[in-house]
CSV table of C-alpha atoms in Angstrom, one decimal:
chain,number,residue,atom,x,y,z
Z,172,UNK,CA,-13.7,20.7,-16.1
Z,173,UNK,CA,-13.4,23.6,-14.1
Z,174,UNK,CA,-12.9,21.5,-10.9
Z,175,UNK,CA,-10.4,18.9,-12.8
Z,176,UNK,CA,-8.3,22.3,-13.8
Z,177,UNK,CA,-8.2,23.4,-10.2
Z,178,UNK,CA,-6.6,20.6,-9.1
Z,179,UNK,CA,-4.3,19.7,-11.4
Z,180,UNK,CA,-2.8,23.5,-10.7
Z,181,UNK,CA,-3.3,22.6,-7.2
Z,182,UNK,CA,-1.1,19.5,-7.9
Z,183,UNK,CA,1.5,21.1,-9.9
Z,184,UNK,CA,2.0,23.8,-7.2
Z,185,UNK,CA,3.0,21.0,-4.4
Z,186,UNK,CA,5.4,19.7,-6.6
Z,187,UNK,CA,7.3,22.7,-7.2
Z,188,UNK,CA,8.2,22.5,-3.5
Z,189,UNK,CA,9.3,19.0,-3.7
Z,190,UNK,CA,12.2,17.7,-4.9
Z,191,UNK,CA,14.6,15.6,-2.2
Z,192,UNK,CA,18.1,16.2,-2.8
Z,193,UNK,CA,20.9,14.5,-1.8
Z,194,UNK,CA,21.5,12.3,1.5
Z,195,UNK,CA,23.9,14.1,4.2
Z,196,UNK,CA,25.9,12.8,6.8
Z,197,UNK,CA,23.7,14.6,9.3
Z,198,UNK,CA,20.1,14.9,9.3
Z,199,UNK,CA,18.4,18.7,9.1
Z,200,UNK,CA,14.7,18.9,10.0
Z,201,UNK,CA,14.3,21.6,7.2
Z,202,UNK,CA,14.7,19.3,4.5
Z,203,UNK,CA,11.4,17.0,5.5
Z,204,UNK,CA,7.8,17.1,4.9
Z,205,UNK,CA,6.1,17.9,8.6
Z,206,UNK,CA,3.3,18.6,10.1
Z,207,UNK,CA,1.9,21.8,11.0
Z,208,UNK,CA,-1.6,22.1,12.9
Z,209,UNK,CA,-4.0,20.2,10.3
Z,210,UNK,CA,-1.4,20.4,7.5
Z,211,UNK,CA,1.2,18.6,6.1
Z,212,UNK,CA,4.1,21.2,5.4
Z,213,UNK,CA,6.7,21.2,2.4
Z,214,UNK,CA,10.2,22.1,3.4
Z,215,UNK,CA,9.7,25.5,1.5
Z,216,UNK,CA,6.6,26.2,3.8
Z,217,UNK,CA,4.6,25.1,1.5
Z,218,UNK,CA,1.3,23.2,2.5
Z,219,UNK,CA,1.1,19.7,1.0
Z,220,UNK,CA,-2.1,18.6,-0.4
Z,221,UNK,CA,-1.2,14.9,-1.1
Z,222,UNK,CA,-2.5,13.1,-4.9
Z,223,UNK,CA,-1.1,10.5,-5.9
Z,224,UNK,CA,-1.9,6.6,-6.2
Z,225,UNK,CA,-0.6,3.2,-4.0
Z,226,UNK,CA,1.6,0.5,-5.7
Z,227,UNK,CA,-0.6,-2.2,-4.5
Z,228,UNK,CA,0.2,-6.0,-5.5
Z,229,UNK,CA,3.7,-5.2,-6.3
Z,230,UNK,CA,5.5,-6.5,-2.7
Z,231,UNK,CA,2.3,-7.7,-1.3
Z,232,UNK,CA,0.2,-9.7,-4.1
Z,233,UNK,CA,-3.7,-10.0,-3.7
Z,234,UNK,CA,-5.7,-12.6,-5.4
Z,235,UNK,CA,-8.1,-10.4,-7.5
Z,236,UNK,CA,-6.1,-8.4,-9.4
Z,237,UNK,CA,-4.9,-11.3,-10.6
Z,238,UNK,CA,-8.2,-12.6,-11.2
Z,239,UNK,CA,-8.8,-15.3,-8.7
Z,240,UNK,CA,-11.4,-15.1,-6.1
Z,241,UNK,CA,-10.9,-17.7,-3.3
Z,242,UNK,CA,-7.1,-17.5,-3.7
Z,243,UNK,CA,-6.7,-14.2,-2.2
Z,244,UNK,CA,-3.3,-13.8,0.1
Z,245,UNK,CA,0.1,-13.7,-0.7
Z,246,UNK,CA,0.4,-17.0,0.8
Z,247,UNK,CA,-2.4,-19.0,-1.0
Z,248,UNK,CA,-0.9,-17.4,-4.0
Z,249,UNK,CA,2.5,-18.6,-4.1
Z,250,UNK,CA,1.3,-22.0,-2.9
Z,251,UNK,CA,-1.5,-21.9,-5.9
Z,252,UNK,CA,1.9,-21.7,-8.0
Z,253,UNK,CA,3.7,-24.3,-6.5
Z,254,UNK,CA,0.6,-26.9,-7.0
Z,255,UNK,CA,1.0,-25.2,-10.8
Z,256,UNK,CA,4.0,-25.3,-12.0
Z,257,UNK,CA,6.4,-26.2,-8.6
Z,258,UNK,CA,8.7,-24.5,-6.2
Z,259,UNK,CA,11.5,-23.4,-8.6
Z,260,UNK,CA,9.5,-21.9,-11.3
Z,261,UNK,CA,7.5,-20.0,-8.7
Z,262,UNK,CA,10.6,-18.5,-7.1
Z,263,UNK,CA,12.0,-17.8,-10.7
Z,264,UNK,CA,8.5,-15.9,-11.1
Z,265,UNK,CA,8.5,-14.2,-8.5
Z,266,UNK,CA,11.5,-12.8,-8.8
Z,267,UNK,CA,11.0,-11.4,-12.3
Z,268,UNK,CA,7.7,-9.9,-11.2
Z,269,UNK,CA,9.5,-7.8,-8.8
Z,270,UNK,CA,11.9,-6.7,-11.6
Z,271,UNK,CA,8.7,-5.8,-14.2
Z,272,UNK,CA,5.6,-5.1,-12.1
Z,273,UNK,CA,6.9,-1.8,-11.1
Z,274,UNK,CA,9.4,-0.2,-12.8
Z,275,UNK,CA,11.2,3.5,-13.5
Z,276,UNK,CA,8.5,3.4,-16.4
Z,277,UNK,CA,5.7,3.5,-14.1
Z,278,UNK,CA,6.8,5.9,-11.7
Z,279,UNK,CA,7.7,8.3,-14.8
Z,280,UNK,CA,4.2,8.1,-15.9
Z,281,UNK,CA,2.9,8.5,-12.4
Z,282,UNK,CA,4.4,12.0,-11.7
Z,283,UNK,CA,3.4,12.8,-15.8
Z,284,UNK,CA,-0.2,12.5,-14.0
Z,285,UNK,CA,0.2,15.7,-11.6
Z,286,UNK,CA,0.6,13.4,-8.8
Z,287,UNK,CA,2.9,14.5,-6.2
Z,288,UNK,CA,2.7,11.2,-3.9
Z,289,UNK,CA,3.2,7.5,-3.9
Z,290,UNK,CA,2.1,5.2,-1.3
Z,291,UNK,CA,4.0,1.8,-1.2
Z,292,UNK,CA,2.3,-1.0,0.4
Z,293,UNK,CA,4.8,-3.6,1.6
Z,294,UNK,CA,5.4,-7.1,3.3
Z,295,UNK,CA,6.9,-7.2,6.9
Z,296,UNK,CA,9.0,-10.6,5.1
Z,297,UNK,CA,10.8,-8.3,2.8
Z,298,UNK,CA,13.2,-7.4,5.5
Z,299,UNK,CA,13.6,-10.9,7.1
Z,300,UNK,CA,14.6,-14.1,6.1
Z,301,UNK,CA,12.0,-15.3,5.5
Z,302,UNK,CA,10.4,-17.4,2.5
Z,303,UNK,CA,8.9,-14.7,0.7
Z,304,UNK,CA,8.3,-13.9,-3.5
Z,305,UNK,CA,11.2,-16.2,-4.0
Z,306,UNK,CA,13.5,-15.9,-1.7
Z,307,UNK,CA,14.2,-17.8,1.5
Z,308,UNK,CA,17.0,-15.8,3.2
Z,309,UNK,CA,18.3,-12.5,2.6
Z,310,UNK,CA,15.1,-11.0,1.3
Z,311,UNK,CA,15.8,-7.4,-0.9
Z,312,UNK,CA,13.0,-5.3,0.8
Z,313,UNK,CA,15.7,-2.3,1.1
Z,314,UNK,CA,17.1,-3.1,-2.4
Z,315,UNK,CA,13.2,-2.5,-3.5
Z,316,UNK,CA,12.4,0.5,-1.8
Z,317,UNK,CA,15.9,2.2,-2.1
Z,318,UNK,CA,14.9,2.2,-6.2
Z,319,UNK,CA,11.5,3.7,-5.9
Z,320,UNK,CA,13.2,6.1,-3.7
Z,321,UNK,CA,15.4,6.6,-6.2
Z,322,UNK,CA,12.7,7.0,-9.2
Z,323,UNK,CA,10.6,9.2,-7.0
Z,324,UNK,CA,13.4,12.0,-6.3
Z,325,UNK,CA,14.3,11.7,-10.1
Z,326,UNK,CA,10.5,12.7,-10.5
Z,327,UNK,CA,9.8,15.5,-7.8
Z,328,UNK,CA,7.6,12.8,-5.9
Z,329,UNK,CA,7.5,12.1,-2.6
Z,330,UNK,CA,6.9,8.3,-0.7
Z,331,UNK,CA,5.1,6.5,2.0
Z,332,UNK,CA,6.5,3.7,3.1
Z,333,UNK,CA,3.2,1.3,4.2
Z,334,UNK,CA,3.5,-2.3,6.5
Z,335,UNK,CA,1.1,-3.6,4.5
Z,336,UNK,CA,1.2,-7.3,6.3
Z,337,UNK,CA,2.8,-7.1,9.4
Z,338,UNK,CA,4.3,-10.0,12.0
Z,339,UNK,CA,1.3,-12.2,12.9
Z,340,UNK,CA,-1.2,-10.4,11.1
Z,341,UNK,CA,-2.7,-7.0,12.2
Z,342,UNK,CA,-6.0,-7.2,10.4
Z,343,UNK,CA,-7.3,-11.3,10.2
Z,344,UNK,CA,-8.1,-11.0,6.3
Z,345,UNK,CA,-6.2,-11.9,3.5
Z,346,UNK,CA,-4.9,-8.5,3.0
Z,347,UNK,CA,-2.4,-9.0,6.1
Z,348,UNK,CA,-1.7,-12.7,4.8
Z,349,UNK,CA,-2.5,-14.0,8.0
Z,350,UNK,CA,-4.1,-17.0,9.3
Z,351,UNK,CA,-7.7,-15.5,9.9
Z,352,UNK,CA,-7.1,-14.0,12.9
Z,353,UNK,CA,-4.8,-10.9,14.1
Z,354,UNK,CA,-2.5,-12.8,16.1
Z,355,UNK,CA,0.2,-9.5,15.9
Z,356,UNK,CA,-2.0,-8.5,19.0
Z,357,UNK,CA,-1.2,-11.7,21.1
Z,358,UNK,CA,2.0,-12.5,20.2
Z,359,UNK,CA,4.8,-10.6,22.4
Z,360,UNK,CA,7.3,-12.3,19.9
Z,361,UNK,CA,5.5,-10.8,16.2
Z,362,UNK,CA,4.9,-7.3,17.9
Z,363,UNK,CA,8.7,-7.0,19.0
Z,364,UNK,CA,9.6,-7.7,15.7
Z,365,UNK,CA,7.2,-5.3,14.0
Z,366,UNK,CA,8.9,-2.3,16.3
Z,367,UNK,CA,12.5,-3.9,15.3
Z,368,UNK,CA,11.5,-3.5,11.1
Z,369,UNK,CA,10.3,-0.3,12.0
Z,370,UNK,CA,13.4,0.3,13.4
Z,371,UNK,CA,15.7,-0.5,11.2
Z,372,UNK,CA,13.9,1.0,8.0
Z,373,UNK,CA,13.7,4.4,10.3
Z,374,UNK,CA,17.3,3.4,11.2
Z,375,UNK,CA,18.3,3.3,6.9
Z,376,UNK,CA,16.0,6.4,5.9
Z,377,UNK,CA,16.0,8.6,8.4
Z,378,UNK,CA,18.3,11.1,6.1
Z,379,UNK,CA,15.9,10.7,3.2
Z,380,UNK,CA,13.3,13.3,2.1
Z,381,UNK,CA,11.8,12.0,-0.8
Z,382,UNK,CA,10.0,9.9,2.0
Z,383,UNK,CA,7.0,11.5,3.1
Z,384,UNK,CA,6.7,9.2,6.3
Z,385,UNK,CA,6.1,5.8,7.6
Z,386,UNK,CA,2.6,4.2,7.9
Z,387,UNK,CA,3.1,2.0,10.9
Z,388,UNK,CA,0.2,-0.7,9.9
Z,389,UNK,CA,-2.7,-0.9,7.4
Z,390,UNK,CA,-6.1,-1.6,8.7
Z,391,UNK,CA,-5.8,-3.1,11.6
Z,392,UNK,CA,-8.3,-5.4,13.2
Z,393,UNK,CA,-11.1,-6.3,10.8
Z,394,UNK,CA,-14.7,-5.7,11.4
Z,395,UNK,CA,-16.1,-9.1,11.1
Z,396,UNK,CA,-14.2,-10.0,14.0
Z,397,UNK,CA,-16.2,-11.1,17.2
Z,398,UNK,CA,-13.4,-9.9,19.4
Z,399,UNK,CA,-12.6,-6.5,18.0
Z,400,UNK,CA,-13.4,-4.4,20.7
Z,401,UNK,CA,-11.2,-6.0,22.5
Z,402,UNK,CA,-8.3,-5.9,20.3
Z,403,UNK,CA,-8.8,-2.5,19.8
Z,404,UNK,CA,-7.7,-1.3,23.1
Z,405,UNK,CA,-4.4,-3.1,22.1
Z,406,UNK,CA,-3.7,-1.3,19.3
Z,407,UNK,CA,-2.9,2.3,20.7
Z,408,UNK,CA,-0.3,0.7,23.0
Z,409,UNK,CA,1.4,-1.0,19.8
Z,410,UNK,CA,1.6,2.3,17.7
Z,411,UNK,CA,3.0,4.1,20.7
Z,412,UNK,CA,5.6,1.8,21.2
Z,413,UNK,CA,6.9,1.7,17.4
Z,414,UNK,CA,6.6,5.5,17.2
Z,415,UNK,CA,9.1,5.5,20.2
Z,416,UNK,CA,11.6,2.7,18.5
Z,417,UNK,CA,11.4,4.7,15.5
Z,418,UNK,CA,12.4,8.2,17.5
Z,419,UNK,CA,15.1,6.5,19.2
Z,420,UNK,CA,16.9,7.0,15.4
Z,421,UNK,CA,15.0,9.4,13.4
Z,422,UNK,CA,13.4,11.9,14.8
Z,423,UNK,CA,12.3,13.8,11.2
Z,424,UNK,CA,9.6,11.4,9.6
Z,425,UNK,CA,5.9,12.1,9.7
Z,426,UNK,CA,4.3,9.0,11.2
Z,427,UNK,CA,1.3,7.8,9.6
Z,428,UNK,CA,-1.5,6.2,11.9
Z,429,UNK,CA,-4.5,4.2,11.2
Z,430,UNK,CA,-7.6,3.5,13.1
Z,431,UNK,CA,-9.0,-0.2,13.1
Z,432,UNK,CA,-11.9,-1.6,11.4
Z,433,UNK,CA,-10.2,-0.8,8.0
Z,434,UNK,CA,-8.9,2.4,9.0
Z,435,UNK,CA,-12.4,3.4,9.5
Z,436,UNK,CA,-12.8,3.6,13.4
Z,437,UNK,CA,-11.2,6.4,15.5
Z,438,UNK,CA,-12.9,6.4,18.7
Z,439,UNK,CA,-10.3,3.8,20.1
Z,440,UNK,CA,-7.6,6.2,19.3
Z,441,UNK,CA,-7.6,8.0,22.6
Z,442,UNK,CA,-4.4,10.1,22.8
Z,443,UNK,CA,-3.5,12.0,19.5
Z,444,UNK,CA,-0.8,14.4,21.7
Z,445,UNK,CA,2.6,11.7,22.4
Z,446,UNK,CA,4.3,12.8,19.1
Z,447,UNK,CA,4.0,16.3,17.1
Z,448,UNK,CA,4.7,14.9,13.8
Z,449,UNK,CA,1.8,12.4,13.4
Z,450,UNK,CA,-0.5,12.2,10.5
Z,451,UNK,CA,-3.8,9.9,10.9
Z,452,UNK,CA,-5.0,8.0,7.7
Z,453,UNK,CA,-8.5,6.9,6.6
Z,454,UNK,CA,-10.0,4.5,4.0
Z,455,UNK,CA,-13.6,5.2,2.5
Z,456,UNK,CA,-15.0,2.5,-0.7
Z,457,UNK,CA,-18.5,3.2,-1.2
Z,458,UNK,CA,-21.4,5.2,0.7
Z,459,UNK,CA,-22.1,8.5,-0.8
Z,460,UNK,CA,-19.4,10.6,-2.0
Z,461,UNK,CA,-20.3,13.7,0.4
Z,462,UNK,CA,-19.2,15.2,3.6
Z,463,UNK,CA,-21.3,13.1,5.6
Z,464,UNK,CA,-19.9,9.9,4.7
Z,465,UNK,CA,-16.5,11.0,6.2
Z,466,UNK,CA,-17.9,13.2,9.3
Z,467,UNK,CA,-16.6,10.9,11.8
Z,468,UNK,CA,-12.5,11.7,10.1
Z,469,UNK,CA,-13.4,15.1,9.5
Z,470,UNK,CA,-14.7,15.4,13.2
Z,471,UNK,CA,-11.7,13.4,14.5
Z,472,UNK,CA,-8.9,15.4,12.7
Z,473,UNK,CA,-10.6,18.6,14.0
Z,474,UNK,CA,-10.5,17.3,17.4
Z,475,UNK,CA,-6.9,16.2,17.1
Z,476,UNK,CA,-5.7,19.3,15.4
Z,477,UNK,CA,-3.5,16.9,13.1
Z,478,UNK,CA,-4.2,16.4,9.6
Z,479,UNK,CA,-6.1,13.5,8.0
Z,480,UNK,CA,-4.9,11.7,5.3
Z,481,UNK,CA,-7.4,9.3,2.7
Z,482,UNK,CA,-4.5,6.2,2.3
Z,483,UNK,CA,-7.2,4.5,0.3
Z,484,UNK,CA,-10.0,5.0,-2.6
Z,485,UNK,CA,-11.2,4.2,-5.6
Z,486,UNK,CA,-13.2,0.9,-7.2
Z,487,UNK,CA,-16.0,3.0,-8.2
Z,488,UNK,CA,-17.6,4.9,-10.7
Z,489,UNK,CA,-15.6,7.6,-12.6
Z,490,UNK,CA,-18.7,9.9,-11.3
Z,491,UNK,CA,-18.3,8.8,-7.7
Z,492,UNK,CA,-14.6,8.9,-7.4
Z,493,UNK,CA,-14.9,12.5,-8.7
Z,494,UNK,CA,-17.8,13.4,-6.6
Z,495,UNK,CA,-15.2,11.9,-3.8
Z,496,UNK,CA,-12.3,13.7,-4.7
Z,497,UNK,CA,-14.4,17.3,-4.5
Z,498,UNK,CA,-15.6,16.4,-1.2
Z,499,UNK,CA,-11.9,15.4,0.2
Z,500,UNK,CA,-10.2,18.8,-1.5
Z,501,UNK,CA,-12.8,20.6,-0.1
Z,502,UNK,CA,-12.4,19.4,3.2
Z,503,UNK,CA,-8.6,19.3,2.9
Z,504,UNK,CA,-8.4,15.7,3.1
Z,505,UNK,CA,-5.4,14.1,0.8
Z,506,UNK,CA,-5.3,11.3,-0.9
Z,507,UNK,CA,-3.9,7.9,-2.9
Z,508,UNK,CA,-6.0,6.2,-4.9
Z,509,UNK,CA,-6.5,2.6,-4.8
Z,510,UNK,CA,-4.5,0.6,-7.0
Z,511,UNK,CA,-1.9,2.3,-9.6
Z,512,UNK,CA,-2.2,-1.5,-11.7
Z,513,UNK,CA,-3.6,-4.5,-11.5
Z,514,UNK,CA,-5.9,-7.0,-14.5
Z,515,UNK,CA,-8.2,-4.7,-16.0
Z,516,UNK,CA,-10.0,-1.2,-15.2
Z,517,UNK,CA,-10.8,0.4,-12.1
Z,518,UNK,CA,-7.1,1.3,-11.9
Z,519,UNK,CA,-4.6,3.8,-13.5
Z,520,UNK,CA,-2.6,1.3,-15.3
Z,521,UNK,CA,-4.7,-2.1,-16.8
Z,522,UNK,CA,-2.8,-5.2,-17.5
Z,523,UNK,CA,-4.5,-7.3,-20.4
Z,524,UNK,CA,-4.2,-10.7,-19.3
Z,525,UNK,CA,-2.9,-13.8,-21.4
Z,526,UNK,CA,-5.4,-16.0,-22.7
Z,527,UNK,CA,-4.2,-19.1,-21.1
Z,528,UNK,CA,-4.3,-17.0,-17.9
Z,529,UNK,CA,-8.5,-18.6,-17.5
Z,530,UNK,CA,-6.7,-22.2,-16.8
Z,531,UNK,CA,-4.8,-20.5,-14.0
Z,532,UNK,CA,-8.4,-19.4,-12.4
Z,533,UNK,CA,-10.4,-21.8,-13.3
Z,534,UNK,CA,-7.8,-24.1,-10.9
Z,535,UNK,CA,-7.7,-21.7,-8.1
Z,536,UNK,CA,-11.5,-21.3,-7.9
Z,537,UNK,CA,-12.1,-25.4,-8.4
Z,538,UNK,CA,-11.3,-27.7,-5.1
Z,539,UNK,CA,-7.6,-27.9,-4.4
Z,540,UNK,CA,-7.3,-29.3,-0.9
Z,541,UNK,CA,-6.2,-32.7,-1.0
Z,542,UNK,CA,-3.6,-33.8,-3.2
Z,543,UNK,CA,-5.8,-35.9,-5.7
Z,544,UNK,CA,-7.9,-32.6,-6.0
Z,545,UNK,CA,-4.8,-31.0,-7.1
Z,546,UNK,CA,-3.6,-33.9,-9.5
Z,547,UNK,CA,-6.9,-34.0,-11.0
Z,548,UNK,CA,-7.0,-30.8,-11.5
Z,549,UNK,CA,-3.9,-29.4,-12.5
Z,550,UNK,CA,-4.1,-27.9,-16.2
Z,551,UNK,CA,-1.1,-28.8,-18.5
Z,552,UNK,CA,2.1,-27.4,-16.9
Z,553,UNK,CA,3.7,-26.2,-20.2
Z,554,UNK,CA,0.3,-23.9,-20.6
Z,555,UNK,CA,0.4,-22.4,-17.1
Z,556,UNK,CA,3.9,-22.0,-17.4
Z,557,UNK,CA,3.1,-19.9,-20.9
Z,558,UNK,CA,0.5,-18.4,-19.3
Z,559,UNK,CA,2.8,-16.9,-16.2
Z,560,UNK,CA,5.8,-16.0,-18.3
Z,561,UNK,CA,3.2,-14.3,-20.9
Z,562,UNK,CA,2.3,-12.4,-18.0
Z,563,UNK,CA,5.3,-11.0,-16.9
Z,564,UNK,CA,5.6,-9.1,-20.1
Z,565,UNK,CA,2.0,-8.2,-20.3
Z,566,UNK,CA,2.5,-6.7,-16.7
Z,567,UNK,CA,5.4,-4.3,-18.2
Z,568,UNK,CA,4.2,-0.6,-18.2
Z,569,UNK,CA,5.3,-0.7,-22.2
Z,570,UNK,CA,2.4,-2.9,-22.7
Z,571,UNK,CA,-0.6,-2.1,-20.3
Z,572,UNK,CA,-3.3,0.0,-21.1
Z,573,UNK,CA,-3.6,3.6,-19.2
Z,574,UNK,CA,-7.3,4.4,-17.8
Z,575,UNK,CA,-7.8,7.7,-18.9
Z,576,UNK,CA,-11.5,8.4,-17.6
Z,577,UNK,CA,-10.7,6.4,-13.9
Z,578,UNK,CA,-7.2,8.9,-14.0
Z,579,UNK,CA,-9.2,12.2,-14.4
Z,580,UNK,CA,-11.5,11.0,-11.9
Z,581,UNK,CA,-8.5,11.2,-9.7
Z,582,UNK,CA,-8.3,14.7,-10.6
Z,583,UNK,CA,-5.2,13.8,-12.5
Z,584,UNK,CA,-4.4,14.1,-16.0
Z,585,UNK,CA,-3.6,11.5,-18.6
């Protein structure tokens, strides 16, 4: 208890230095969040130990936490949904999950917690035109992000802005929504138009201070791939170049940077010196919630003299995840836990799922390949439809379930 009061102080101290204020015409470097030697810095002076959570599955859906197993990227997802219930009602759905997944609701009872941070993992497609969540042109990525923005400064938080899936794929998993392989690192054409996202969200925010930084690309290069060594040495190059088409417009953002092999390998990340405002971020689920597990970050930030951020934690035991957290505060470590929502516990927020939902994943986890496996398959339409508009109100913040014991793991409060 004594610990869990500590930090919650702790928490409430960073926020009284946060608090963004209004957009000017020109940008002051006072009014952001920087870094200073292995610290992140508050524009009162303050240092900034980050808490907070991620708001994953809300602009980059994963299969299990919405139950399904096989059917695990944004892709398979939506096309699960067509085979369903068809194109239009998928769009139609996707479109009011945006509107009630996340809402001011959720971000009011975030800050409530003591968190001072939100991280917000994001789909390259939100700012193209491409078919994404229900739209085929015009996509609202800025629309989405300019009202967490807006919820956040209402709330004294600040935001991370993270490319959760970028051009191509960065990582070869489902979490990138790629095809199984990383092609961002061949393709002259997806890594051109990563840098030219980055630069136009740069480009929109740079005046903003409620956001924290930009996180240029979530765990890059998976560790099951035969290859990665080699595709490692690609990946500085790529970082360097984005931080530079950012800088071209805003010159005030922290820059997050992540190693590859789920943001677990440093040693490829040679030169830690071409920008002063860089923060490097780590993930950690599982192992033993004590300094050694994370002596390779510790040992890396203290060689970089920049500070280390934890992006990424949690489906574990209450015990563990508070073990954790005591290791990371007293290593000065910040961190997000790992998801805000999703189906059930091992979260901040649970979403009790409809009933008819079980037809829904027994079909995705049953063969679906050809089109007489989906025709013989298919539940009755009018139940999945039920079942996904039931869904969408379960999903509200009104009526899901807060995780008391997993949120004072966090060192948060309820």
């Amino acid at each position: 208890m004594k610990l869990l009061n500590t930090i919650i102080l702790a928490s409430a101290f960073v926020l009284a230095g946060c608090g963004g204020g209004e957009k000017t015409a020109e940008a002051d470097d006072a009014r952001f969040v920087r870094v200073e030697g292995e610290n992140l810095v508050t524009p009162d002076g303050d240092k900034l130990f980050i808490v907070g959570t991620n708001l994953g599955n809300w602009l980059n859906p994963e299969g299990y936490m919405f139950g399904f197993g096989r059917t695990n990227s944004p892709r398979q997802i939506n096309d699960l949904f067509c085979e369903l219930v068809g194109p239009d009602f998928t769009a139609d759905f996707w479109q009011k999950f945006k509107d009630t997944y996340i809402t001011r609701e959720d971000i009011d009872y975030i800050a409530s917690t003591g968190a001072n941070t939100i991280r917000l993992p994001f789909h390259y497609k939100l700012f193209t035109d491409e078919d994404y969540m229900g739209l085929t042109s015009a996509q609202d990525g800025f629309a989405r992000v300019d009202s967490v923005v807006g919820w956040c400064r209402d709330n004294g938080l600040y935001l991370i802005l993270d490319m959760h899936d970028a051009p191509g794929g960065q990582t070869g998993d489902n979490i990138d929504d790629s095809y199984g392989y990383p092609w961002l690192f061949t393709s002259e054409k997806s890594q051109q138009q990563f840098v030219d996202i980055w630069r136009r969200i740069a480009d929109r925010y740079k005046n903003e201070p409620v956001i924290l930084g930009y996180e240029l690309i979530n765990e890059p290069i998976s560790s099951r791939l035969a290859d990665k060594d080699s595709l490692n040495t690609k990946l500085e190059p790529l970082q360097k170049r984005a931080v530079a088409a950012i800088r071209e417009v805003d010159k005030n953002h922290v820059i997050l940077i992540g190693a590859p092999q789920w943001n677990s390998n440093f040693e490829p990340l040679k030169d830690t010196d071409y920008d002063n405002n860089l923060l490097f971020t780590c993930h950690r689920y599982g192992g033993e919630p004590t300094p050694e597990a994370i002596k390779s970050y510790i040992d890396f930030r203290d060689k970089s003299g920049k500070p280390m951020y934890m992006g990424e934690i949690g489906h574990n035991s209450d015990q563990w995840q508070a073990d954790f957290v005591k290791t990371m505060i007293e290593n000065n470590i910040g961190y997000t836990f790992w998801p805000y929502k999703k189906r059930d516990s091992s979260c901040m927020v649970g979403i009790g799922m409809p009933e008819e939902w079980k037809e829904i994943v027994k079909f995705s986890e049953g063969p679906h390949f050809t089109f007489a496996e989906i025709q013989a398959a298919r539940p009755d339409q009018a139940l999945v439809r039920k079942a996904m508009t039931d869904y969408l109100d379960s999903c509200r913040f009104v009526n899901c379930h807060p995780q008391e014991n997993y949120i004072l793991s966090m060192g948060l409060k309820p």
